[in-house]
Every structure is written in structure tokens, then in C-alpha cells.
Coordinates of C-alpha atoms in Angstrom, one line a residue:
M1 CA 17.8 3.2 -24.3
P2 CA 18.2 6.7 -22.7
Q3 CA 17.6 9.6 -25.0
S4 CA 17.8 13.4 -24.8
L5 CA 15.5 14.8 -22.2
D6 CA 14.6 17.8 -24.3
D7 CA 13.5 15.6 -27.2
A8 CA 11.5 13.4 -24.9
L9 CA 9.7 16.4 -23.3
A10 CA 9.0 17.8 -26.8
E11 CA 7.3 14.5 -27.6
V12 CA 5.3 14.8 -24.4
R13 CA 4.2 18.3 -25.3
D14 CA 3.1 17.2 -28.8
M15 CA 1.0 14.4 -27.3
I16 CA -0.6 16.8 -24.8
L17 CA -1.5 19.4 -27.4
A18 CA -2.6 17.0 -30.1
P19 CA -6.3 15.9 -30.4
G20 CA -7.0 12.6 -28.7
L21 CA -5.3 13.3 -25.4
T22 CA -6.8 11.2 -22.5
R23 CA -4.7 12.5 -19.7
A24 CA -1.1 13.4 -18.7
V25 CA 0.3 13.0 -15.2
A26 CA 3.6 14.4 -13.9
A27 CA 5.1 13.5 -10.5
G28 CA 8.3 12.8 -8.6
K29 CA 11.5 14.9 -8.9
R30 CA 14.8 14.8 -10.6
R31 CA 18.0 14.2 -8.7
G32 CA 19.0 17.3 -6.8
Q33 CA 15.9 19.2 -7.9
T34 CA 12.4 19.8 -6.5
P35 CA 9.4 20.9 -8.5
S36 CA 7.3 23.8 -7.1
I37 CA 4.3 21.4 -7.1
V38 CA 4.0 17.7 -6.0
R39 CA 1.9 16.5 -8.8
A40 CA 0.1 17.7 -12.0
E41 CA -2.6 16.2 -14.1
V42 CA -3.8 17.4 -17.5
R43 CA -7.1 16.3 -19.1
P44 CA -9.1 17.6 -22.0
V45 CA -12.5 19.2 -21.1
T46 CA -15.2 20.8 -23.2
L47 CA -16.7 24.0 -21.8
K48 CA -19.2 26.5 -23.2
A49 CA -16.3 28.6 -24.4
G50 CA -14.9 25.6 -26.3
P51 CA -12.2 22.9 -25.7
R52 CA -9.8 23.5 -22.9
L53 CA -7.1 21.6 -21.0
Q54 CA -7.9 21.1 -17.3
I55 CA -4.8 21.3 -15.2
V56 CA -5.0 20.0 -11.6
T57 CA -1.9 20.6 -9.5
N58 CA -1.2 19.8 -5.9
D59 CA 1.3 21.6 -3.7
G60 CA 1.3 18.9 -1.1
S61 CA -1.5 20.4 1.0
R62 CA -4.4 20.9 -1.4
P63 CA -5.3 20.6 -5.1
F64 CA -5.7 23.6 -7.5
T65 CA -7.7 23.3 -10.7
R66 CA -7.7 25.6 -13.7
N67 CA -8.8 25.4 -17.3
V68 CA -6.6 26.8 -20.0
E69 CA -6.6 27.1 -23.8
P70 CA -4.6 24.4 -25.6
S71 CA -2.3 27.2 -26.9
S72 CA -1.6 28.4 -23.3
T73 CA 2.0 28.7 -22.0
A74 CA 0.8 26.8 -18.9
I75 CA 1.8 23.5 -20.5
D76 CA 5.3 24.8 -21.2
E77 CA 5.5 25.9 -17.6
L78 CA 4.6 22.4 -16.4
L79 CA 7.2 20.9 -18.8
S80 CA 9.9 23.2 -17.4
E81 CA 9.3 21.9 -13.8
P82 CA 11.9 19.3 -12.8
F83 CA 9.4 16.4 -12.5
G84 CA 11.0 12.9 -12.5
N85 CA 8.1 11.2 -14.3
W86 CA 5.6 11.8 -17.0
H87 CA 2.8 9.5 -18.1
V88 CA 0.8 10.5 -21.1
E89 CA -2.2 8.6 -22.5
S90 CA -3.9 9.4 -25.8
S91 CA -5.9 7.7 -28.6
T92 CA -2.7 7.0 -30.4
G93 CA -0.8 5.4 -27.6
T94 CA 0.9 5.7 -24.2
L95 CA 4.2 7.3 -23.3
Q96 CA 6.0 6.8 -20.0
L97 CA 9.0 9.0 -19.3
R98 CA 11.4 8.6 -16.4
V99 CA 14.3 11.0 -15.9
T100 CA 17.5 9.0 -15.0
K101 CA 20.0 10.0 -12.4
K102 CA 22.2 11.3 -15.2
G103 CA 19.4 13.6 -16.4
D104 CA 18.6 11.6 -19.5
A105 CA 15.1 10.3 -20.4
Q106 CA 14.1 6.7 -20.3
V107 CA 11.0 6.4 -22.5
H108 CA 8.6 3.6 -23.0
R109 CA 6.0 3.8 -25.7
S110 CA 3.0 1.5 -26.4
A111 CA 0.4 1.6 -29.1
A112 CA -3.2 2.2 -28.2
V113 CA -5.5 -0.8 -28.2
A114 CA -8.9 -0.2 -29.7
A115 CA -11.8 -0.8 -27.3
P116 CA -15.4 0.2 -27.0
A117 CA -15.9 3.3 -24.9
A118 CA -18.0 1.4 -22.3
A119 CA -15.2 -1.2 -21.9
E120 CA -12.6 1.5 -21.4
H121 CA -14.8 3.1 -18.7
D122 CA -15.3 -0.3 -17.0
R123 CA -11.6 -1.0 -17.1
A124 CA -10.6 2.3 -15.6
K125 CA -13.3 2.0 -13.0
Q126 CA -12.2 -1.4 -11.7
W127 CA -8.9 -0.1 -10.1
L128 CA -8.8 1.7 -6.8
L129 CA -5.4 3.1 -7.8
D130 CA -5.2 4.2 -11.4
P131 CA -3.0 1.9 -13.5
G132 CA -1.4 5.0 -14.9
D133 CA -0.4 6.3 -11.5
P134 CA 3.3 7.3 -11.4
L135 CA 3.9 4.7 -8.6
F136 CA 3.8 1.9 -11.2
T137 CA 6.3 3.7 -13.3
V138 CA 8.8 3.8 -10.4
I139 CA 8.2 0.3 -8.9
G140 CA 7.2 -1.5 -12.1
G141 CA 3.6 -2.1 -13.0
N142 CA 3.1 -5.6 -14.4
A143 CA -0.4 -7.0 -14.3
A144 CA 0.3 -9.3 -11.3
K145 CA 1.6 -6.5 -9.2
R146 CA -1.3 -4.2 -10.1
R147 CA -3.8 -6.9 -9.1
Q148 CA -2.0 -7.5 -5.8
V149 CA -1.9 -3.8 -5.1
D150 CA -5.6 -3.5 -5.9
A151 CA -6.6 -6.4 -3.8
F152 CA -4.7 -5.0 -0.8
L153 CA -6.3 -1.6 -1.3
R154 CA -9.8 -3.1 -1.4
S155 CA -9.1 -4.7 2.0
L156 CA -7.8 -1.5 3.3
A157 CA -10.8 0.4 2.0
A158 CA -13.2 -2.1 3.6
S159 CA -11.4 -1.5 6.9
L160 CA -11.7 2.2 7.1
P161 CA -14.7 4.6 7.4
A162 CA -16.0 6.5 4.5
E163 CA -14.9 9.8 6.1
L164 CA -11.2 9.4 6.9
P165 CA -9.6 11.3 9.8
S166 CA -7.3 14.0 8.7
P167 CA -4.4 13.8 9.4
L168 CA -4.4 10.0 9.1
R169 CA -1.2 8.6 10.6
V170 CA 0.0 5.2 9.3
V171 CA 2.9 2.9 10.3
D172 CA 4.0 0.0 8.1
L173 CA 6.0 -2.5 10.3
G174 CA 8.4 -4.6 8.3
C175 CA 7.7 -2.7 5.1
G176 CA 10.4 -4.3 3.0
N177 CA 10.6 -2.6 -0.5
A178 CA 7.5 -0.6 0.5
Y179 CA 5.5 -0.8 -2.7
L180 CA 2.3 -1.5 -0.7
T181 CA 3.3 1.3 1.7
F182 CA 3.4 3.7 -1.2
A183 CA 0.2 2.3 -2.7
A184 CA -1.6 2.8 0.6
Y185 CA -0.4 6.4 0.7
R186 CA -1.3 7.2 -2.9
Y187 CA -4.8 5.7 -2.4
L188 CA -5.5 7.4 1.0
A189 CA -4.2 10.7 -0.1
G190 CA -6.3 10.5 -3.2
R191 CA -9.4 10.3 -1.0
G192 CA -8.7 13.8 0.3
A193 CA -7.1 13.1 3.7
K194 CA -3.8 14.5 4.9
V195 CA -1.8 11.3 5.2
Q196 CA 1.5 10.7 7.1
V197 CA 3.2 7.4 6.7
V198 CA 6.3 5.9 8.3
G199 CA 7.7 2.6 7.0
V200 CA 9.9 0.5 9.4
D201 CA 12.3 -2.1 8.2
V202 CA 15.3 -3.6 9.9
R203 CA 17.6 -3.1 6.9
E204 CA 19.3 0.2 6.4
D205 CA 19.7 -0.3 2.7
Q206 CA 15.9 -0.6 2.4
R207 CA 15.5 2.6 4.3
V208 CA 17.8 4.4 1.9
R209 CA 16.2 2.9 -1.2
N210 CA 12.7 3.6 -0.1
T211 CA 13.6 7.2 0.9
E212 CA 14.9 7.7 -2.7
V213 CA 11.6 6.3 -4.1
A214 CA 9.6 8.7 -1.9
A215 CA 11.7 11.6 -3.3
E216 CA 11.2 10.4 -6.8
L217 CA 7.4 10.3 -6.3
G218 CA 7.4 13.7 -4.7
C219 CA 6.0 12.6 -1.3
S220 CA 9.1 12.5 0.9
E221 CA 7.5 15.0 3.3
D222 CA 4.6 12.7 4.0
V223 CA 6.2 9.3 3.6
T224 CA 9.4 8.6 5.6
F225 CA 11.3 5.5 6.6
V226 CA 13.3 4.4 9.6
A227 CA 15.7 1.4 10.1
G228 CA 15.0 -0.6 13.2
T229 CA 13.2 -3.6 14.6
I230 CA 9.4 -3.9 14.8
E231 CA 9.6 -3.9 18.6
D232 CA 12.0 -1.0 19.1
A233 CA 12.0 1.3 16.0
Q234 CA 11.3 4.9 16.9
V235 CA 8.4 6.6 15.0
P236 CA 7.3 10.2 15.4
F237 CA 3.7 9.5 16.3
D238 CA 1.2 6.9 17.6
P239 CA -0.5 5.7 14.5
D240 CA -4.2 5.4 13.7
L241 CA -3.5 2.6 11.2
V242 CA -0.9 -0.2 11.5
L243 CA 0.1 -2.4 8.6
A244 CA 2.2 -5.6 8.9
L245 CA 2.3 -7.4 5.6
H246 CA 4.1 -10.7 5.4
A247 CA 6.2 -10.3 8.5
C248 CA 7.7 -13.7 9.2
D249 CA 6.6 -15.9 12.1
T250 CA 6.6 -14.1 15.4
A251 CA 7.4 -10.8 13.7
T252 CA 3.7 -10.6 13.0
D253 CA 3.0 -11.0 16.7
Q254 CA 5.5 -8.2 17.5
A255 CA 3.6 -6.0 15.0
L256 CA 0.2 -6.8 16.5
A257 CA 1.5 -6.3 20.1
R258 CA 2.9 -2.9 19.1
A259 CA -0.3 -1.9 17.4
V260 CA -2.2 -2.8 20.6
S261 CA 0.3 -0.8 22.7
W262 CA -0.4 2.2 20.4
N263 CA -4.1 1.7 20.7
A264 CA -4.2 1.9 16.9
D265 CA -7.8 2.2 15.6
W266 CA -7.1 -0.1 12.6
V267 CA -4.7 -3.0 12.0
L268 CA -4.1 -5.0 8.8
A269 CA -1.7 -7.9 9.2
A270 CA -0.9 -10.6 6.6
P271 CA 0.9 -13.3 8.5
C272 CA 3.7 -15.4 7.1
C273 CA 5.8 -18.4 8.1
H274 CA 4.0 -19.9 11.2
H275 CA 6.7 -21.8 13.1
D276 CA 6.1 -21.0 16.8
I277 CA 2.8 -22.9 17.4
A278 CA 3.9 -25.7 15.0
A279 CA 7.0 -26.3 17.1
Q280 CA 4.8 -26.4 20.3
L281 CA 2.4 -28.9 18.7
K282 CA 5.3 -31.2 17.6
G283 CA 6.3 -31.8 21.2
R284 CA 3.1 -33.1 22.6
P285 CA 0.2 -35.5 21.5
A286 CA -3.0 -33.9 20.2
P287 CA -6.0 -34.0 22.5
A288 CA -8.6 -36.7 21.6
P289 CA -10.1 -37.1 19.1
F290 CA -7.8 -34.9 17.0
G291 CA -4.8 -37.1 16.6
E292 CA -5.1 -37.2 12.9
L293 CA -4.8 -33.4 12.6
T294 CA -1.2 -33.5 13.8
R295 CA 0.0 -37.1 13.1
H296 CA 1.5 -36.2 9.8
A297 CA 4.0 -33.3 9.5
I298 CA 2.4 -31.6 6.6
M299 CA -1.0 -31.7 8.2
R300 CA 0.5 -30.5 11.5
E301 CA 2.0 -27.5 9.8
R302 CA -1.2 -26.5 8.0
F303 CA -3.2 -26.9 11.2
A304 CA -0.7 -24.9 13.1
D305 CA -1.2 -22.0 10.6
V306 CA -4.9 -22.0 11.2
L307 CA -4.5 -22.3 15.0
T308 CA -1.9 -19.6 15.1
D309 CA -4.1 -17.0 13.3
S310 CA -7.2 -18.1 15.2
L311 CA -5.4 -17.4 18.5
R312 CA -4.1 -14.1 17.2
A313 CA -7.7 -13.1 16.3
G314 CA -8.9 -14.2 19.7
L315 CA -6.3 -12.2 21.5
L316 CA -7.1 -9.1 19.6
R317 CA -10.8 -9.5 20.5
L318 CA -9.8 -9.8 24.1
R319 CA -8.1 -6.4 23.7
G320 CA -11.3 -4.7 22.3
Y321 CA -10.8 -5.2 18.6
K322 CA -13.4 -6.5 16.2
V323 CA -11.6 -8.9 13.9
E324 CA -12.2 -10.3 10.5
V325 CA -10.0 -12.9 8.8
V326 CA -10.2 -12.7 5.1
E327 CA -8.4 -13.7 1.9
F328 CA -6.9 -10.5 0.5
I329 CA -5.6 -11.9 -2.8
D330 CA -6.1 -15.0 -4.9
S331 CA -3.9 -17.9 -3.8
A332 CA -2.5 -18.1 -7.3
H333 CA -0.4 -15.0 -6.5
T334 CA 0.8 -16.1 -3.1
P335 CA -0.2 -18.9 -0.7
R336 CA 0.3 -16.4 2.2
N337 CA -3.0 -14.7 1.3
L338 CA -4.7 -14.5 4.7
L339 CA -5.4 -11.1 6.2
L340 CA -6.3 -10.2 9.8
R341 CA -8.3 -7.1 9.7
A342 CA -9.0 -5.5 13.1
R343 CA -10.9 -2.4 14.2
R344 CA -10.7 -1.1 17.8
T345 CA -14.0 -0.7 19.6
P346 CA -15.0 0.6 23.0
A347 CA -16.7 -2.8 23.8
P348 CA -14.9 -4.8 26.5
P349 CA -14.3 -8.5 25.9
T350 CA -17.0 -10.9 27.1
D351 CA -16.7 -13.8 29.5
A352 CA -17.5 -16.2 26.7
Q353 CA -14.7 -14.8 24.6
R354 CA -12.2 -15.3 27.4
A355 CA -13.4 -18.8 28.1
E356 CA -13.2 -19.8 24.5
Y357 CA -9.6 -18.6 24.2
E358 CA -8.5 -20.2 27.4
A359 CA -10.2 -23.5 26.4
L360 CA -8.4 -23.5 23.1
T361 CA -5.0 -22.9 24.4
S362 CA -5.3 -25.3 27.4
Q363 CA -6.7 -28.1 25.2
W364 CA -3.9 -27.9 22.7
G365 CA -1.2 -27.0 25.4
V366 CA 0.1 -24.0 23.6
T367 CA 1.1 -20.5 24.6
P368 CA 1.1 -18.1 21.6
A369 CA 3.9 -15.6 21.3
L370 CA 1.4 -12.7 21.1
E371 CA 0.0 -13.7 24.5
K372 CA 3.4 -13.4 26.1
M373 CA 4.1 -10.1 24.4
L374 CA 0.8 -8.6 25.5
A375 CA 1.5 -9.7 29.0
D376 CA 4.8 -7.9 29.2

């Protein structure tokens, strides 16, 4: 139930200034208004001079830290900024405030759950993106979604070097509702890199919706969206990192082909709906002695999934990429949990790699869609 914004902000102020504060985070912007800073975080600290509130603000280019007395007007100045979201955690409970389009406050409160200090530390440490991040306030942060986001970010972290290039340019092809796009941005920006992200989706309504979310999160200068096909959408740069998460059937091949054409350094693709190779297998007998693999429709479909992604990995290797095929989230969340993780290297393909790929395609009598796209 919406309530007065002034009353809700007064409650936020009381929680920040009361003993027991864990942290408070402000981000996003209200409709038609833009804060002077992108994000602010307040935490209690103990200095030689006594207890203080540490305020870390970010203007979009760099963080700025200061320590103020709890009675300082700095908190009131933060509360006067037109942030779209506040998230406050304390020993008494958690408050999440979102400013509606009408300028009211939508507030969710939850009581604190007692836990040993070590357990709290371990719980906070296990997430790559803090569960209290404003992203989850905007997109919804149930446990399943947080686990999926964390699993994806761990695969992303394992793909990239410890020292990120800055700027790091990212394109997400077939981004859909873009919650993983935003998660990637929040995580990578949190590692200190200047990150620029473009999300591509064929639907104009998704572009509009995702652009509004970017504004709400205060990152619309760095995270933008375009409507267009994976093959033809115009993006403002050649990316370092390409994401293609659950693009259906040959849309994954289109994304991989475009990543190769850009010479992207890193590619993460989670394939979905493998129909192309399955249809090719249906029209011809399997080579001996593998008839049992394709005799039954359900087995043929499952084998086609494995063969499709094996051939995709092989083609990427022939284009100079080191490829790993991993499970990026437990199958209890989605059966489409396979991830192709590729890193461009200067090493040319070997004769053995070429021979292995050619033997596999000729033996099964298939021509992968990605092979045709890369030949164009």
C-alpha cells in the first residue's frame, strides 16, 4: 500500500541514525528527476575520534568516501536527493523503499532474524552481488532469482581476468527483460572498471521497459538498449564481452557468429531450443554403430542437443577461441543450464582440431547453422 514519501523518508532517517544500523543504500531516480550522484551507501564505522557514519557516493565516474558524525546534516542532504530506491538494514529489521511514478512510497519491512555473527558474515560473503543491491528491489529478488544471478556471475567471473580492462564494453544479444544484463553491469562496475553495456532485443516494448529500469537504477548513461535482430542491430562499439543467454535455436548461432565477427575477447552463451541439428538427424540414418542414439525421438532430440553444442564449441576453437562447456546453474532451476564459455587467444587452430570437426560433421551428415554463418 503506497504511503506518504515524507513519512517513509523520515522512517529511513530514523533507522540510519539509530544504533544498530548495518548499512543503507540509495540508488535509482524518481520519475522526471535525477540525483546529483548515482549511488550512495551509508555504514557505521568506529574511528579513534568515536563512532561515525561512513558515506560512499558515486558520481558515475568514481567513488567518494567521507566519515561524518551521526548528527551531521549530510544524511538529510542524501535524503533530499531524488533517489528512486532506499534499502536499509539494521539489527531491528530491513526496510525497502521504492518511489512510485506518482511520487508516493512503496515500503516493504521485514523483521531481523537473529543469527551468529560468523553465520551473518558467511552469508554475506557467499554472494557476488549483494542481496541488498537495489537491482533486486527493482526486478524482484526472490531466492531462486538471486541464486540464478549469482550462478551466472560466478561463470562470468571465471571467464574474465582479475584485472579488468577499462572501459569494458559489453553487448547482450537477445537480452529479454535484461535482469542478467543489469546484474553483469552491477557486478563488473563494482570491481572498479568503467563498464558500458548495450542490450539488444527484437522487441521495442522490451527496449522501452529496460531503458526505464536503467533510469530507475541510475545507470542509463552506461547501460542502454536497442531494438533489433541479433544479426543486424546497430551498437555503438565492438564489444570486448558478448553475452547470449537463452537465445532460441539458431539465434544462439547468430550471436556466436556476430561475436566472432567483432573479435570479442570473451563470449558467454547459454543455448536454448536445439531444433536445427535435430531436424537434420531426423532425415537420415545414424552411422553405424550409433543407430540406438537416434532411433527414438526423445533420444534423438537429446543427442542433437549435445551434438549441436559440441559442434559450436568446435567451430569456436577453429576461430581461435579456447572453449569450456560448463553447467552454470543447477538443473532444478532450468533444464537449459549449459553454458559455452569462450576466450579469444592468438593460437591458430591445429590440423587435429580441423580433422576432428570435419570427421564429426561428415560422419553424421550435418551442417551446423553456425558453420554457414561463419562462411558468409
